[in-house]
Amino acid sequence: MLDRVDEFEEFDRRVHYALTVSSAELNEVERNAAADADDIALDLP
């Protein structure tokens, strides 16, 4: 991803890149937090 940022000025990681993490990659605490993530209000630009 960093190469794309350097090579293409119009590349926006929030628009052009999707972060994917499977539940198998998470520990128990992280899985529980992810299950409740929809309940957290974020103020993003």
GROMACS .gro file of N, CA and C in nm:
model
  135
    1MET      N    1   0.082  -0.118   0.000
    1MET     CA    2   0.000   0.000   0.000
    1MET      C    3   0.087   0.125   0.000
    2LEU      N    4   0.198   0.124   0.070
    2LEU     CA    5   0.282   0.244   0.076
    2LEU      C    6   0.337   0.282  -0.060
    3ASP      N    7   0.365   0.183  -0.146
    3ASP     CA    8   0.411   0.214  -0.281
    3ASP      C    9   0.306   0.292  -0.358
    4ARG      N   10   0.181   0.256  -0.340
    4ARG     CA   11   0.073   0.326  -0.410
    4ARG      C   12   0.063   0.471  -0.363
    5VAL      N   13   0.083   0.493  -0.236
    5VAL     CA   14   0.078   0.629  -0.182
    5VAL      C   15   0.189   0.713  -0.243
    6ASP      N   16   0.307   0.655  -0.253
    6ASP     CA   17   0.422   0.727  -0.309
    6ASP      C   18   0.410   0.749  -0.459
    7GLU      N   19   0.358   0.651  -0.531
    7GLU     CA   20   0.354   0.657  -0.677
    7GLU      C   21   0.235   0.735  -0.732
    8PHE      N   22   0.122   0.730  -0.664
    8PHE     CA   23   0.001   0.791  -0.719
    8PHE      C   24  -0.052   0.896  -0.622
    9GLU      N   25  -0.039   1.020  -0.658
    9GLU     CA   26  -0.079   1.130  -0.572
    9GLU      C   27  -0.228   1.126  -0.538
   10GLU      N   28  -0.311   1.076  -0.629
   10GLU     CA   29  -0.455   1.074  -0.608
   10GLU      C   30  -0.501   0.953  -0.525
   11PHE      N   31  -0.409   0.865  -0.488
   11PHE     CA   32  -0.445   0.748  -0.408
   11PHE      C   33  -0.487   0.790  -0.268
   12ASP      N   34  -0.607   0.749  -0.228
   12ASP     CA   35  -0.659   0.776  -0.095
   12ASP      C   36  -0.687   0.642  -0.029
   13ARG      N   37  -0.612   0.609   0.075
   13ARG     CA   38  -0.624   0.477   0.137
   13ARG      C   39  -0.764   0.451   0.190
   14ARG      N   40  -0.837   0.554   0.228
   14ARG     CA   41  -0.973   0.534   0.279
   14ARG      C   42  -1.071   0.500   0.169
   15VAL      N   43  -1.041   0.540   0.047
   15VAL     CA   44  -1.130   0.515  -0.066
   15VAL      C   45  -1.086   0.393  -0.146
   16HIS      N   46  -0.956   0.379  -0.168
   16HIS     CA   47  -0.903   0.278  -0.259
   16HIS      C   48  -0.847   0.153  -0.193
   17TYR      N   49  -0.856   0.142  -0.062
   17TYR     CA   50  -0.798   0.027   0.007
   17TYR      C   51  -0.893  -0.022   0.114
   18ALA      N   52  -0.921  -0.150   0.113
   18ALA     CA   53  -1.010  -0.209   0.214
   18ALA      C   54  -0.927  -0.297   0.309
   19LEU      N   55  -0.930  -0.264   0.435
   19LEU     CA   56  -0.861  -0.344   0.535
   19LEU      C   57  -0.945  -0.468   0.564
   20THR      N   58  -0.883  -0.583   0.552
   20THR     CA   59  -0.955  -0.708   0.579
   20THR      C   60  -0.880  -0.788   0.684
   21VAL      N   61  -0.952  -0.827   0.787
   21VAL     CA   62  -0.897  -0.908   0.894
   21VAL      C   63  -1.000  -1.016   0.925
   22SER      N   64  -0.956  -1.141   0.922
   22SER     CA   65  -1.049  -1.250   0.952
   22SER      C   66  -1.052  -1.272   1.103
   23SER      N   67  -1.161  -1.330   1.150
   23SER     CA   68  -1.173  -1.355   1.294
   23SER      C   69  -1.067  -1.454   1.343
   24ALA      N   70  -1.015  -1.536   1.254
   24ALA     CA   71  -0.909  -1.631   1.291
   24ALA      C   72  -0.779  -1.559   1.329
   25GLU      N   73  -0.762  -1.436   1.279
   25GLU     CA   74  -0.641  -1.359   1.308
   25GLU      C   75  -0.651  -1.283   1.441
   26LEU      N   76  -0.768  -1.283   1.502
   26LEU     CA   77  -0.789  -1.207   1.625
   26LEU      C   78  -0.786  -1.296   1.747
   27ASN      N   79  -0.745  -1.239   1.859
   27ASN     CA   80  -0.753  -1.315   1.983
   27ASN      C   81  -0.894  -1.296   2.042
   28GLU      N   82  -0.922  -1.359   2.153
   28GLU     CA   83  -1.058  -1.357   2.210
   28GLU      C   84  -1.103  -1.215   2.245
   29VAL      N   85  -1.016  -1.135   2.303
   29VAL     CA   86  -1.049  -0.998   2.341
   29VAL      C   87  -1.082  -0.915   2.217
   30GLU      N   88  -1.001  -0.930   2.112
   30GLU     CA   89  -1.023  -0.855   1.989
   30GLU      C   90  -1.153  -0.897   1.921
   31ARG      N   91  -1.183  -1.027   1.921
   31ARG     CA   92  -1.309  -1.075   1.862
   31ARG      C   93  -1.428  -1.017   1.937
   32ASN      N   94  -1.422  -1.013   2.070
   32ASN     CA   95  -1.531  -0.957   2.148
   32ASN      C   96  -1.547  -0.808   2.122
   33ALA      N   97  -1.437  -0.736   2.109
   33ALA     CA   98  -1.443  -0.594   2.080
   33ALA      C   99  -1.500  -0.570   1.941
   34ALA      N  100  -1.464  -0.652   1.844
   34ALA     CA  101  -1.514  -0.637   1.708
   34ALA      C  102  -1.664  -0.664   1.702
   35ALA      N  103  -1.713  -0.754   1.784
   35ALA     CA  104  -1.855  -0.786   1.785
   35ALA      C  105  -1.936  -0.667   1.834
   36ASP      N  106  -1.877  -0.585   1.920
   36ASP     CA  107  -1.946  -0.468   1.975
   36ASP      C  108  -1.907  -0.338   1.904
   37ALA      N  109  -1.831  -0.346   1.800
   37ALA     CA  110  -1.779  -0.226   1.734
   37ALA      C  111  -1.890  -0.138   1.676
   38ASP      N  112  -2.000  -0.194   1.634
   38ASP     CA  113  -2.109  -0.114   1.579
   38ASP      C  114  -2.173  -0.023   1.682
   39ASP      N  115  -2.152  -0.051   1.809
   39ASP     CA  116  -2.208   0.030   1.916
   39ASP      C  117  -2.127   0.154   1.947
   40ILE      N  118  -2.009   0.167   1.886
   40ILE     CA  119  -1.920   0.280   1.913
   40ILE      C  120  -1.942   0.388   1.808
   41ALA      N  121  -1.974   0.508   1.855
   41ALA     CA  122  -1.992   0.622   1.765
   41ALA      C  123  -1.857   0.689   1.739
   42LEU      N  124  -1.821   0.705   1.612
   42LEU     CA  125  -1.696   0.769   1.576
   42LEU      C  126  -1.723   0.897   1.502
   43ASP      N  127  -1.647   0.999   1.531
   43ASP     CA  128  -1.656   1.127   1.461
   43ASP      C  129  -1.540   1.135   1.364
   44LEU      N  130  -1.560   1.086   1.242
   44LEU     CA  131  -1.453   1.083   1.142
   44LEU      C  132  -1.471   1.195   1.040
   45PRO      N  133  -1.360   1.246   0.991
   45PRO     CA  134  -1.369   1.353   0.888
   45PRO      C  135  -1.423   1.302   0.757
   0.00000   0.00000   0.00000
